């Protein structure tokens, strides 16, 4: 799944993952961050509804990156420019930076599973000391060829525990209705 694949999905409106609004779990994560200057990254941001909320809440260091130019163009049109907002068309795996918080929602599951070890390692390199990846992951299997690609808590522990100082994976009770019961909270601390 390269940039053309994802861009075509946006162009054709085949974006079933797009909630049209900030999801409840990500709102809870953002609301718990007291440092408005925290450096925040949203990889595979898509429409990036988190951005609107982060800016409304006064966050001053927000970066989004997505492979699909159309997703980023639309996000830029909707949100406009803001001091401290960086919107990048590019590949997460090539991105360099240091973040306090990286938000995860339907990015991990969009990647070919052969990239999962690289995801874990690259996420780790992007975190400041004490920084964390936080969000939700699917803990279910899908009865079709992905994306999305599913997985299990046991698999995620095996993947993440060698790469992070602390790993939290717990059932998420705040998921939007279609995802309820199939998502877990994830928190990966450097
Ligand atoms: C399933 S969508 C999820 C979008 C968004 N997180 C959401 O919840 O609506 C996955 C997104 O990841 C992007 N993506 C896939 N591989 C990527 C990569 N290697 N680097 C950056 N973005 C990527 C796609 O373009 C797409 O926008």
CSV table of N, CA and C in Angstrom, one decimal, residues 16-173:
chain,number,residue,atom,x,y,z
A,16,UNK,N,-13.7,4.2,4.8
A,16,UNK,CA,-14.6,3.7,5.8
A,16,UNK,C,-14.1,3.9,7.2
A,17,UNK,N,-12.8,4.1,7.3
A,17,UNK,CA,-12.2,4.3,8.7
A,17,UNK,C,-12.4,5.7,9.2
A,18,UNK,N,-12.8,6.6,8.3
A,18,UNK,CA,-12.9,8.0,8.7
A,18,UNK,C,-14.1,8.3,9.5
A,19,UNK,N,-14.0,8.7,10.8
A,19,UNK,CA,-15.1,8.8,11.7
A,19,UNK,C,-15.8,10.2,11.5
A,20,UNK,N,-15.2,11.1,10.8
A,20,UNK,CA,-15.8,12.4,10.6
A,20,UNK,C,-15.7,13.3,11.8
A,21,UNK,N,-15.1,12.9,12.9
A,21,UNK,CA,-14.9,13.7,14.1
A,21,UNK,C,-13.9,13.0,15.0
A,22,UNK,N,-13.5,13.8,16.0
A,22,UNK,CA,-12.5,13.2,17.0
A,22,UNK,C,-13.1,12.0,17.7
A,23,UNK,N,-12.4,11.0,17.8
A,23,UNK,CA,-12.9,9.8,18.5
A,23,UNK,C,-12.8,10.0,20.0
A,24,UNK,N,-13.8,9.4,20.8
A,24,UNK,CA,-13.8,9.5,22.3
A,24,UNK,C,-12.5,9.1,22.9
A,25,UNK,N,-11.9,8.0,22.5
A,25,UNK,CA,-10.6,7.6,23.2
A,25,UNK,C,-9.5,8.6,23.0
A,26,UNK,N,-9.4,9.2,21.8
A,26,UNK,CA,-8.3,10.2,21.6
A,26,UNK,C,-8.6,11.5,22.3
A,27,UNK,N,-9.9,11.8,22.4
A,27,UNK,CA,-10.2,13.0,23.2
A,27,UNK,C,-9.7,12.8,24.7
A,28,UNK,N,-10.0,11.7,25.2
A,28,UNK,CA,-9.6,11.4,26.6
A,28,UNK,C,-8.1,11.5,26.7
A,29,UNK,N,-7.3,11.0,25.8
A,29,UNK,CA,-5.9,11.0,25.8
A,29,UNK,C,-5.4,12.5,25.8
A,30,UNK,N,-6.0,13.3,24.9
A,30,UNK,CA,-5.6,14.7,24.7
A,30,UNK,C,-5.9,15.5,25.9
A,31,UNK,N,-7.1,15.2,26.5
A,31,UNK,CA,-7.6,16.0,27.6
A,31,UNK,C,-6.7,15.8,28.9
A,32,UNK,N,-6.0,14.6,28.9
A,32,UNK,CA,-5.1,14.3,30.0
A,32,UNK,C,-3.7,15.0,29.9
A,33,UNK,N,-3.5,15.6,28.8
A,33,UNK,CA,-2.1,16.3,28.6
A,33,UNK,C,-2.2,17.7,29.1
A,34,UNK,N,-1.5,18.0,30.1
A,34,UNK,CA,-1.5,19.4,30.7
A,34,UNK,C,-0.6,20.3,30.1
A,35,UNK,N,0.5,19.8,29.5
A,35,UNK,CA,1.6,20.7,29.0
A,35,UNK,C,1.2,21.0,27.5
A,36,UNK,N,0.7,22.2,27.3
A,36,UNK,CA,0.2,22.7,26.0
A,36,UNK,C,1.4,22.8,25.0
A,37,UNK,N,2.6,22.8,25.5
A,37,UNK,CA,3.7,22.9,24.6
A,37,UNK,C,4.3,21.5,24.2
A,38,UNK,N,3.7,20.5,24.7
A,38,UNK,CA,4.1,19.1,24.4
A,38,UNK,C,4.2,18.9,22.9
A,39,UNK,N,5.3,18.3,22.4
A,39,UNK,CA,5.5,18.0,21.0
A,39,UNK,C,4.7,16.8,20.6
A,40,UNK,N,3.7,17.0,19.8
A,40,UNK,CA,2.7,15.9,19.4
A,40,UNK,C,2.8,15.5,18.0
A,41,UNK,N,2.9,14.2,17.7
A,41,UNK,CA,2.9,13.7,16.3
A,41,UNK,C,1.7,12.9,16.0
A,42,UNK,N,1.1,13.1,14.9
A,42,UNK,CA,0.0,12.2,14.4
A,42,UNK,C,0.4,11.6,13.1
A,43,UNK,N,0.9,10.3,13.2
A,43,UNK,CA,1.3,9.7,11.9
A,43,UNK,C,0.1,9.0,11.2
A,44,UNK,N,0.1,9.0,9.9
A,44,UNK,CA,-1.1,8.4,9.2
A,44,UNK,C,-2.3,9.1,9.6
A,45,UNK,N,-2.2,10.4,9.7
A,45,UNK,CA,-3.3,11.2,10.3
A,45,UNK,C,-4.6,11.2,9.5
A,46,UNK,N,-4.5,11.0,8.2
A,46,UNK,CA,-5.8,11.0,7.4
A,46,UNK,C,-6.4,12.4,7.5
A,47,UNK,N,-7.7,12.4,7.9
A,47,UNK,CA,-8.4,13.7,8.0
A,47,UNK,C,-7.9,14.4,9.3
A,48,UNK,N,-7.4,13.7,10.2
A,48,UNK,CA,-6.7,14.4,11.4
A,48,UNK,C,-7.7,15.3,12.2
A,49,UNK,N,-8.8,14.8,12.6
A,49,UNK,CA,-9.7,15.6,13.4
A,49,UNK,C,-9.1,15.9,14.8
A,50,UNK,N,-8.1,15.2,15.1
A,50,UNK,CA,-7.4,15.5,16.4
A,50,UNK,C,-6.8,16.9,16.3
A,51,UNK,N,-6.4,17.3,15.1
A,51,UNK,CA,-5.7,18.6,15.0
A,51,UNK,C,-6.6,19.7,15.4
A,52,UNK,N,-7.8,19.7,14.9
A,52,UNK,CA,-8.8,20.8,15.2
A,52,UNK,C,-8.9,20.9,16.7
A,53,UNK,N,-9.0,19.8,17.4
A,53,UNK,CA,-9.2,19.8,18.8
A,53,UNK,C,-8.0,20.3,19.6
A,54,UNK,N,-6.8,19.7,19.1
A,54,UNK,CA,-5.6,20.1,19.8
A,54,UNK,C,-5.4,21.6,19.7
A,55,UNK,N,-5.6,22.2,18.5
A,55,UNK,CA,-5.5,23.7,18.3
A,55,UNK,C,-6.5,24.4,19.2
A,56,UNK,N,-7.7,23.9,19.2
A,56,UNK,CA,-8.7,24.6,20.0
A,56,UNK,C,-8.3,24.6,21.5
A,57,UNK,N,-7.6,23.5,21.9
A,57,UNK,CA,-7.2,23.4,23.3
A,57,UNK,C,-5.9,24.2,23.6
A,58,UNK,N,-5.4,24.8,22.6
A,58,UNK,CA,-4.2,25.6,22.8
A,58,UNK,C,-2.9,24.9,22.7
A,59,UNK,N,-2.8,23.7,22.1
A,59,UNK,CA,-1.5,23.1,21.9
A,59,UNK,C,-0.8,23.8,20.8
A,60,UNK,N,0.6,23.9,21.0
A,60,UNK,CA,1.4,24.8,20.2
A,60,UNK,C,2.4,24.0,19.4
A,61,UNK,N,2.5,22.7,19.5
A,61,UNK,CA,3.5,22.0,18.7
A,61,UNK,C,2.9,20.7,18.2
A,62,UNK,N,2.2,20.8,17.1
A,62,UNK,CA,1.5,19.6,16.5
A,62,UNK,C,2.0,19.3,15.1
A,63,UNK,N,2.4,18.1,14.9
A,63,UNK,CA,2.9,17.7,13.6
A,63,UNK,C,2.0,16.5,13.1
A,64,UNK,N,1.6,16.6,11.8
A,64,UNK,CA,0.9,15.5,11.2
A,64,UNK,C,1.6,15.1,10.0
A,65,UNK,N,1.6,13.8,9.7
A,65,UNK,CA,2.3,13.3,8.5
A,65,UNK,C,1.4,12.2,7.9
A,66,UNK,N,1.2,12.2,6.6
A,66,UNK,CA,0.5,11.2,5.9
A,66,UNK,C,1.0,11.0,4.5
A,67,UNK,N,1.0,9.8,4.0
A,67,UNK,CA,1.5,9.5,2.7
A,67,UNK,C,0.6,10.1,1.6
A,68,UNK,N,-0.6,10.3,1.9
A,68,UNK,CA,-1.6,10.7,0.8
A,68,UNK,C,-1.7,12.2,0.7
A,69,UNK,N,-1.2,12.8,-0.4
A,69,UNK,CA,-1.3,14.2,-0.5
A,69,UNK,C,-2.7,14.8,-0.4
A,70,UNK,N,-3.7,14.0,-0.9
A,70,UNK,CA,-5.1,14.5,-0.8
A,70,UNK,C,-5.6,14.6,0.6
A,71,UNK,N,-5.2,13.7,1.5
A,71,UNK,CA,-5.6,13.8,2.9
A,71,UNK,C,-5.0,15.0,3.5
A,72,UNK,N,-3.8,15.3,3.2
A,72,UNK,CA,-3.1,16.4,3.9
A,72,UNK,C,-3.7,17.7,3.2
A,73,UNK,N,-3.9,17.7,1.9
A,73,UNK,CA,-4.5,18.9,1.3
A,73,UNK,C,-5.8,19.3,2.0
A,74,UNK,N,-6.6,18.3,2.1
A,74,UNK,CA,-8.0,18.5,2.7
A,74,UNK,C,-7.9,19.0,4.2
A,75,UNK,N,-6.9,18.4,4.9
A,75,UNK,CA,-6.7,18.8,6.3
A,75,UNK,C,-6.3,20.3,6.3
A,76,UNK,N,-5.4,20.6,5.4
A,76,UNK,CA,-4.9,22.0,5.4
A,76,UNK,C,-6.0,23.0,5.1
A,77,UNK,N,-6.9,22.6,4.1
A,77,UNK,CA,-8.0,23.4,3.7
A,77,UNK,C,-9.0,23.6,4.9
A,78,UNK,N,-9.2,22.5,5.7
A,78,UNK,CA,-10.1,22.6,6.8
A,78,UNK,C,-9.6,23.4,8.0
A,79,UNK,N,-8.3,23.1,8.3
A,79,UNK,CA,-7.8,23.7,9.5
A,79,UNK,C,-7.1,25.0,9.3
A,80,UNK,N,-6.6,25.2,8.1
A,80,UNK,CA,-5.8,26.4,7.8
A,80,UNK,C,-4.4,26.3,8.4
A,81,UNK,N,-3.8,27.5,8.5
A,81,UNK,CA,-2.5,27.4,9.1
A,81,UNK,C,-2.6,27.9,10.6
A,82,UNK,N,-1.7,27.5,11.4
A,82,UNK,CA,-1.7,27.9,12.8
A,82,UNK,C,-0.2,27.8,13.3
A,83,UNK,N,0.1,28.8,14.1
A,83,UNK,CA,1.5,28.7,14.7
A,83,UNK,C,1.7,27.4,15.4
A,84,UNK,N,2.8,26.7,15.1
A,84,UNK,CA,3.1,25.5,15.7
A,84,UNK,C,2.5,24.2,15.1
A,85,UNK,N,1.7,24.4,14.0
A,85,UNK,CA,1.2,23.3,13.3
A,85,UNK,C,2.0,23.0,12.0
A,86,UNK,N,2.5,21.7,11.9
A,86,UNK,CA,3.2,21.3,10.8
A,86,UNK,C,2.5,20.2,10.1
A,87,UNK,N,2.2,20.3,8.8
A,87,UNK,CA,1.5,19.3,8.1
A,87,UNK,C,2.4,18.8,7.0
A,88,UNK,N,2.7,17.5,7.0
A,88,UNK,CA,3.7,16.9,6.1
A,88,UNK,C,3.0,15.8,5.2
A,89,UNK,N,3.3,15.8,3.9
A,89,UNK,CA,3.1,14.7,3.1
A,89,UNK,C,4.3,13.9,3.1
A,90,UNK,N,4.3,12.7,3.5
A,90,UNK,CA,5.5,11.9,3.6
A,90,UNK,C,5.3,10.5,4.3
A,91,UNK,N,6.4,9.8,4.3
A,91,UNK,CA,6.4,8.5,4.9
A,91,UNK,C,6.8,8.5,6.3
A,92,UNK,N,6.0,8.0,7.2
A,92,UNK,CA,6.3,7.9,8.6
A,92,UNK,C,7.7,7.3,8.9
A,93,UNK,N,8.0,6.3,8.1
A,93,UNK,CA,9.3,5.6,8.4
A,93,UNK,C,10.5,6.5,8.0
A,94,UNK,N,10.3,7.5,7.2
A,94,UNK,CA,11.4,8.4,6.9
A,94,UNK,C,11.4,9.7,7.8
A,95,UNK,N,10.4,9.8,8.6
A,95,UNK,CA,10.3,11.0,9.4
A,95,UNK,C,11.2,11.0,10.6
A,96,UNK,N,11.8,12.1,10.9
A,96,UNK,CA,12.7,12.2,12.0
A,96,UNK,C,12.1,13.3,12.9
A,97,UNK,N,12.3,13.2,14.2
A,97,UNK,CA,11.9,14.2,15.2
A,97,UNK,C,11.9,13.6,16.6
A,98,UNK,N,11.5,14.4,17.5
A,98,UNK,CA,11.4,13.9,18.9
A,98,UNK,C,10.1,14.4,19.5
A,99,UNK,N,9.4,13.5,20.0
A,99,UNK,CA,8.0,13.9,20.5
A,99,UNK,C,7.7,13.4,21.9
A,100,UNK,N,6.9,14.2,22.6
A,100,UNK,CA,6.4,13.8,23.9
A,100,UNK,C,5.2,12.8,23.8
A,101,UNK,N,4.4,13.0,22.7
A,101,UNK,CA,3.2,12.2,22.5
A,101,UNK,C,3.0,11.9,21.0
A,102,UNK,N,2.8,10.6,20.7
A,102,UNK,CA,2.5,10.2,19.4
A,102,UNK,C,1.1,9.6,19.4
A,103,UNK,N,0.2,10.1,18.7
A,103,UNK,CA,-1.2,9.6,18.7
A,103,UNK,C,-1.4,8.4,17.7
A,104,UNK,N,-2.0,7.3,18.1
A,104,UNK,CA,-2.2,6.2,17.2
A,104,UNK,C,-3.7,5.9,17.1
A,105,UNK,N,-4.1,5.9,15.9
A,105,UNK,CA,-5.5,5.5,15.6
A,105,UNK,C,-5.6,5.0,14.2
A,106,UNK,N,-5.8,3.8,14.0
A,106,UNK,CA,-5.9,3.1,12.6
A,106,UNK,C,-4.8,3.5,11.7
A,107,UNK,N,-3.6,3.7,12.2
A,107,UNK,CA,-2.4,3.8,11.4
A,107,UNK,C,-1.7,2.5,11.4
A,108,UNK,N,-1.5,1.9,12.6
A,108,UNK,CA,-0.8,0.6,12.7
A,108,UNK,C,-1.5,-0.4,11.9
A,109,UNK,N,-2.8,-0.5,12.0
A,109,UNK,CA,-3.6,-1.5,11.3
A,109,UNK,C,-3.6,-1.3,9.7
A,110,UNK,N,-3.2,-0.1,9.3
A,110,UNK,CA,-3.1,0.2,7.9
A,110,UNK,C,-1.9,-0.3,7.2
A,111,UNK,N,-0.9,-0.6,8.1
A,111,UNK,CA,0.4,-1.0,7.6
A,111,UNK,C,0.5,-2.5,7.3
A,112,UNK,N,1.2,-2.9,6.3
A,112,UNK,CA,1.4,-4.4,6.1
A,112,UNK,C,2.0,-4.9,7.4
A,113,UNK,N,1.6,-6.1,7.8
A,113,UNK,CA,2.1,-6.6,9.1
A,113,UNK,C,3.6,-6.9,9.0
A,114,UNK,N,4.2,-7.0,7.9
A,114,UNK,CA,5.7,-7.2,7.8
A,114,UNK,C,6.4,-5.9,8.3
A,115,UNK,N,5.6,-4.8,8.4
A,115,UNK,CA,6.3,-3.6,8.9
A,115,UNK,C,6.1,-3.3,10.4
A,116,UNK,N,5.5,-4.3,11.1
A,116,UNK,CA,5.2,-4.0,12.5
A,116,UNK,C,6.5,-3.9,13.4
A,117,UNK,N,7.5,-4.7,13.1
A,117,UNK,CA,8.7,-4.5,13.9
A,117,UNK,C,9.3,-3.1,13.6
A,118,UNK,N,9.3,-2.7,12.3
A,118,UNK,CA,9.9,-1.4,12.0
A,118,UNK,C,9.0,-0.3,12.6
A,119,UNK,N,7.7,-0.5,12.7
A,119,UNK,CA,6.9,0.5,13.3
A,119,UNK,C,7.3,0.7,14.8
A,120,UNK,N,7.4,-0.5,15.5
A,120,UNK,CA,7.8,-0.4,16.9
A,120,UNK,C,9.1,0.3,17.1
A,121,UNK,N,10.1,-0.1,16.3
A,121,UNK,CA,11.4,0.5,16.4
A,121,UNK,C,11.5,2.0,16.1
A,122,UNK,N,10.7,2.3,15.0
A,122,UNK,CA,10.8,3.8,14.6
A,122,UNK,C,10.0,4.6,15.6
A,123,UNK,N,8.9,4.1,16.1
A,123,UNK,CA,8.1,4.8,17.1
A,123,UNK,C,9.1,5.1,18.3
A,124,UNK,N,9.8,4.1,18.7
A,124,UNK,CA,10.7,4.3,19.8
A,124,UNK,C,11.7,5.4,19.5
A,125,UNK,N,12.3,5.5,18.3
A,125,UNK,CA,13.3,6.5,18.0
A,125,UNK,C,12.7,7.9,18.0
A,126,UNK,N,11.4,8.0,17.8
A,126,UNK,CA,10.7,9.3,17.7
A,126,UNK,C,10.3,9.9,19.0
A,127,UNK,N,10.5,9.1,20.1
A,127,UNK,CA,10.0,9.5,21.4
A,127,UNK,C,11.2,10.2,22.2
A,128,UNK,N,10.8,11.3,22.8
A,128,UNK,CA,11.7,11.9,23.8
A,128,UNK,C,11.8,11.0,25.0
A,129,UNK,N,12.8,11.1,25.9
A,129,UNK,CA,12.8,10.4,27.1
A,129,UNK,C,11.5,10.6,27.9
A,130,UNK,N,10.8,9.6,28.3
A,130,UNK,CA,9.6,9.7,29.0
A,130,UNK,C,8.4,9.9,28.0
A,131,UNK,N,8.6,10.0,26.7
A,131,UNK,CA,7.6,10.2,25.8
A,131,UNK,C,6.8,8.9,25.6
A,132,UNK,N,5.6,9.1,24.9
A,132,UNK,CA,4.8,7.9,24.8
A,132,UNK,C,4.0,7.9,23.5
A,133,UNK,N,3.7,6.7,23.0
A,133,UNK,CA,2.7,6.5,22.0
A,133,UNK,C,1.4,6.2,22.7
A,134,UNK,N,0.3,6.8,22.3
A,134,UNK,CA,-1.0,6.5,23.0
A,134,UNK,C,-2.1,6.6,22.0
A,135,UNK,N,-3.0,5.6,22.2
A,135,UNK,CA,-4.2,5.6,21.3
A,135,UNK,C,-4.9,4.3,21.4
A,136,UNK,N,-5.4,3.8,20.3
A,136,UNK,CA,-6.1,2.6,20.2
A,136,UNK,C,-5.6,1.7,19.1
A,137,UNK,N,-5.7,0.4,19.4
A,137,UNK,CA,-5.3,-0.6,18.3
A,137,UNK,C,-6.5,-1.6,18.2
A,138,UNK,N,-6.7,-2.2,17.0
A,138,UNK,CA,-7.6,-3.3,16.9
A,138,UNK,C,-7.0,-4.5,17.6
A,139,UNK,N,-7.8,-5.2,18.4
A,139,UNK,CA,-7.4,-6.5,18.9
A,139,UNK,C,-8.5,-7.4,18.5
A,140,UNK,N,-8.4,-7.7,17.2
A,140,UNK,CA,-9.4,-8.6,16.6
A,140,UNK,C,-8.8,-9.0,15.2
A,141,UNK,N,-9.5,-10.0,14.6
A,141,UNK,CA,-9.1,-10.4,13.3
A,141,UNK,C,-10.2,-10.0,12.3
A,142,UNK,N,-9.9,-9.7,11.1
A,142,UNK,CA,-10.9,-9.3,10.1
A,142,UNK,C,-11.1,-10.5,9.1
A,143,UNK,N,-12.3,-10.7,8.7
A,143,UNK,CA,-12.6,-11.8,7.8
A,143,UNK,C,-12.3,-11.5,6.3
A,144,UNK,N,-11.3,-10.7,6.1
A,144,UNK,CA,-11.0,-10.3,4.7
A,144,UNK,C,-9.5,-9.8,4.7
A,145,UNK,N,-9.0,-9.7,3.5
A,145,UNK,CA,-7.6,-9.3,3.3
A,145,UNK,C,-7.5,-7.8,3.7
A,146,UNK,N,-6.5,-7.4,4.5
A,146,UNK,CA,-6.4,-6.0,4.9
A,146,UNK,C,-5.9,-5.1,3.9
A,147,UNK,N,-5.7,-3.8,4.1
A,147,UNK,CA,-6.0,-3.2,5.4
A,147,UNK,C,-7.6,-3.1,5.6
A,148,UNK,N,-8.0,-3.0,6.9
A,148,UNK,CA,-7.1,-3.1,8.1
A,148,UNK,C,-6.6,-4.5,8.4
A,149,UNK,N,-5.4,-4.5,9.0
A,149,UNK,CA,-4.9,-5.8,9.5
A,149,UNK,C,-5.0,-5.9,11.0
A,150,UNK,N,-5.6,-7.0,11.5
A,150,UNK,CA,-5.8,-7.1,12.9
A,150,UNK,C,-4.7,-7.7,13.6
A,151,UNK,N,-5.0,-8.1,14.9
A,151,UNK,CA,-3.9,-8.7,15.7
A,151,UNK,C,-4.5,-8.9,17.1
A,152,UNK,N,-3.6,-9.3,18.0
A,152,UNK,CA,-4.1,-9.7,19.3
A,152,UNK,C,-3.2,-9.0,20.4
A,153,UNK,N,-3.7,-8.9,21.6
A,153,UNK,CA,-2.9,-8.3,22.7
A,153,UNK,C,-1.6,-9.1,22.9
A,154,UNK,N,-1.7,-10.4,22.8
A,154,UNK,CA,-0.5,-11.3,23.0
A,154,UNK,C,0.5,-10.9,22.0
A,155,UNK,N,0.1,-10.8,20.7
A,155,UNK,CA,1.0,-10.5,19.7
A,155,UNK,C,1.6,-9.1,19.9
A,156,UNK,N,0.8,-8.1,20.3
A,156,UNK,CA,1.3,-6.8,20.5
A,156,UNK,C,2.3,-6.7,21.7
A,157,UNK,N,2.0,-7.5,22.7
A,157,UNK,CA,3.0,-7.5,23.8
A,157,UNK,C,4.4,-8.0,23.4
A,158,UNK,N,4.4,-9.1,22.6
A,158,UNK,CA,5.6,-9.7,22.1
A,158,UNK,C,6.3,-8.6,21.2
A,159,UNK,N,5.6,-7.9,20.4
A,159,UNK,CA,6.1,-6.9,19.5
A,159,UNK,C,6.7,-5.7,20.3
A,160,UNK,N,5.9,-5.2,21.3
A,160,UNK,CA,6.2,-3.9,21.9
A,160,UNK,C,7.1,-4.0,23.1
A,161,UNK,N,7.0,-5.0,23.9
A,161,UNK,CA,7.7,-5.1,25.2
A,161,UNK,C,9.2,-5.0,25.0
A,162,UNK,N,9.8,-5.6,24.0
A,162,UNK,CA,11.3,-5.4,23.8
A,162,UNK,C,11.7,-4.0,23.4
A,163,UNK,N,10.8,-3.2,22.9
A,163,UNK,CA,11.1,-1.9,22.4
A,163,UNK,C,10.8,-0.7,23.3
A,164,UNK,N,10.0,-0.9,24.3
A,164,UNK,CA,9.5,0.2,25.1
A,164,UNK,C,9.7,-0.1,26.6
A,165,UNK,N,9.9,0.9,27.4
A,165,UNK,CA,10.1,0.7,28.8
A,165,UNK,C,8.8,0.2,29.5
A,166,UNK,N,7.7,0.7,29.0
A,166,UNK,CA,6.4,0.2,29.6
A,166,UNK,C,5.4,0.1,28.5
A,167,UNK,N,4.6,-0.9,28.6
A,167,UNK,CA,3.5,-1.2,27.6
A,167,UNK,C,2.2,-1.4,28.3
A,168,UNK,N,1.2,-0.6,27.9
A,168,UNK,CA,-0.1,-0.8,28.5
A,168,UNK,C,-1.1,-1.2,27.3
A,169,UNK,N,-1.8,-2.3,27.5
A,169,UNK,CA,-2.8,-2.7,26.5
A,169,UNK,C,-4.0,-3.2,27.3
A,170,UNK,N,-5.1,-2.4,27.2
A,170,UNK,CA,-6.3,-2.8,28.0
A,170,UNK,C,-7.5,-2.6,27.1
A,171,UNK,N,-8.6,-3.3,27.4
A,171,UNK,CA,-9.8,-3.1,26.6
A,171,UNK,C,-10.2,-1.7,26.7
A,172,UNK,N,-10.7,-1.2,25.6
A,172,UNK,CA,-11.2,0.2,25.5
A,172,UNK,C,-12.7,0.2,25.5
A,173,UNK,N,-13.3,0.8,26.5
A,173,UNK,CA,-14.7,0.9,26.6
A,173,UNK,C,-15.4,2.1,26.0
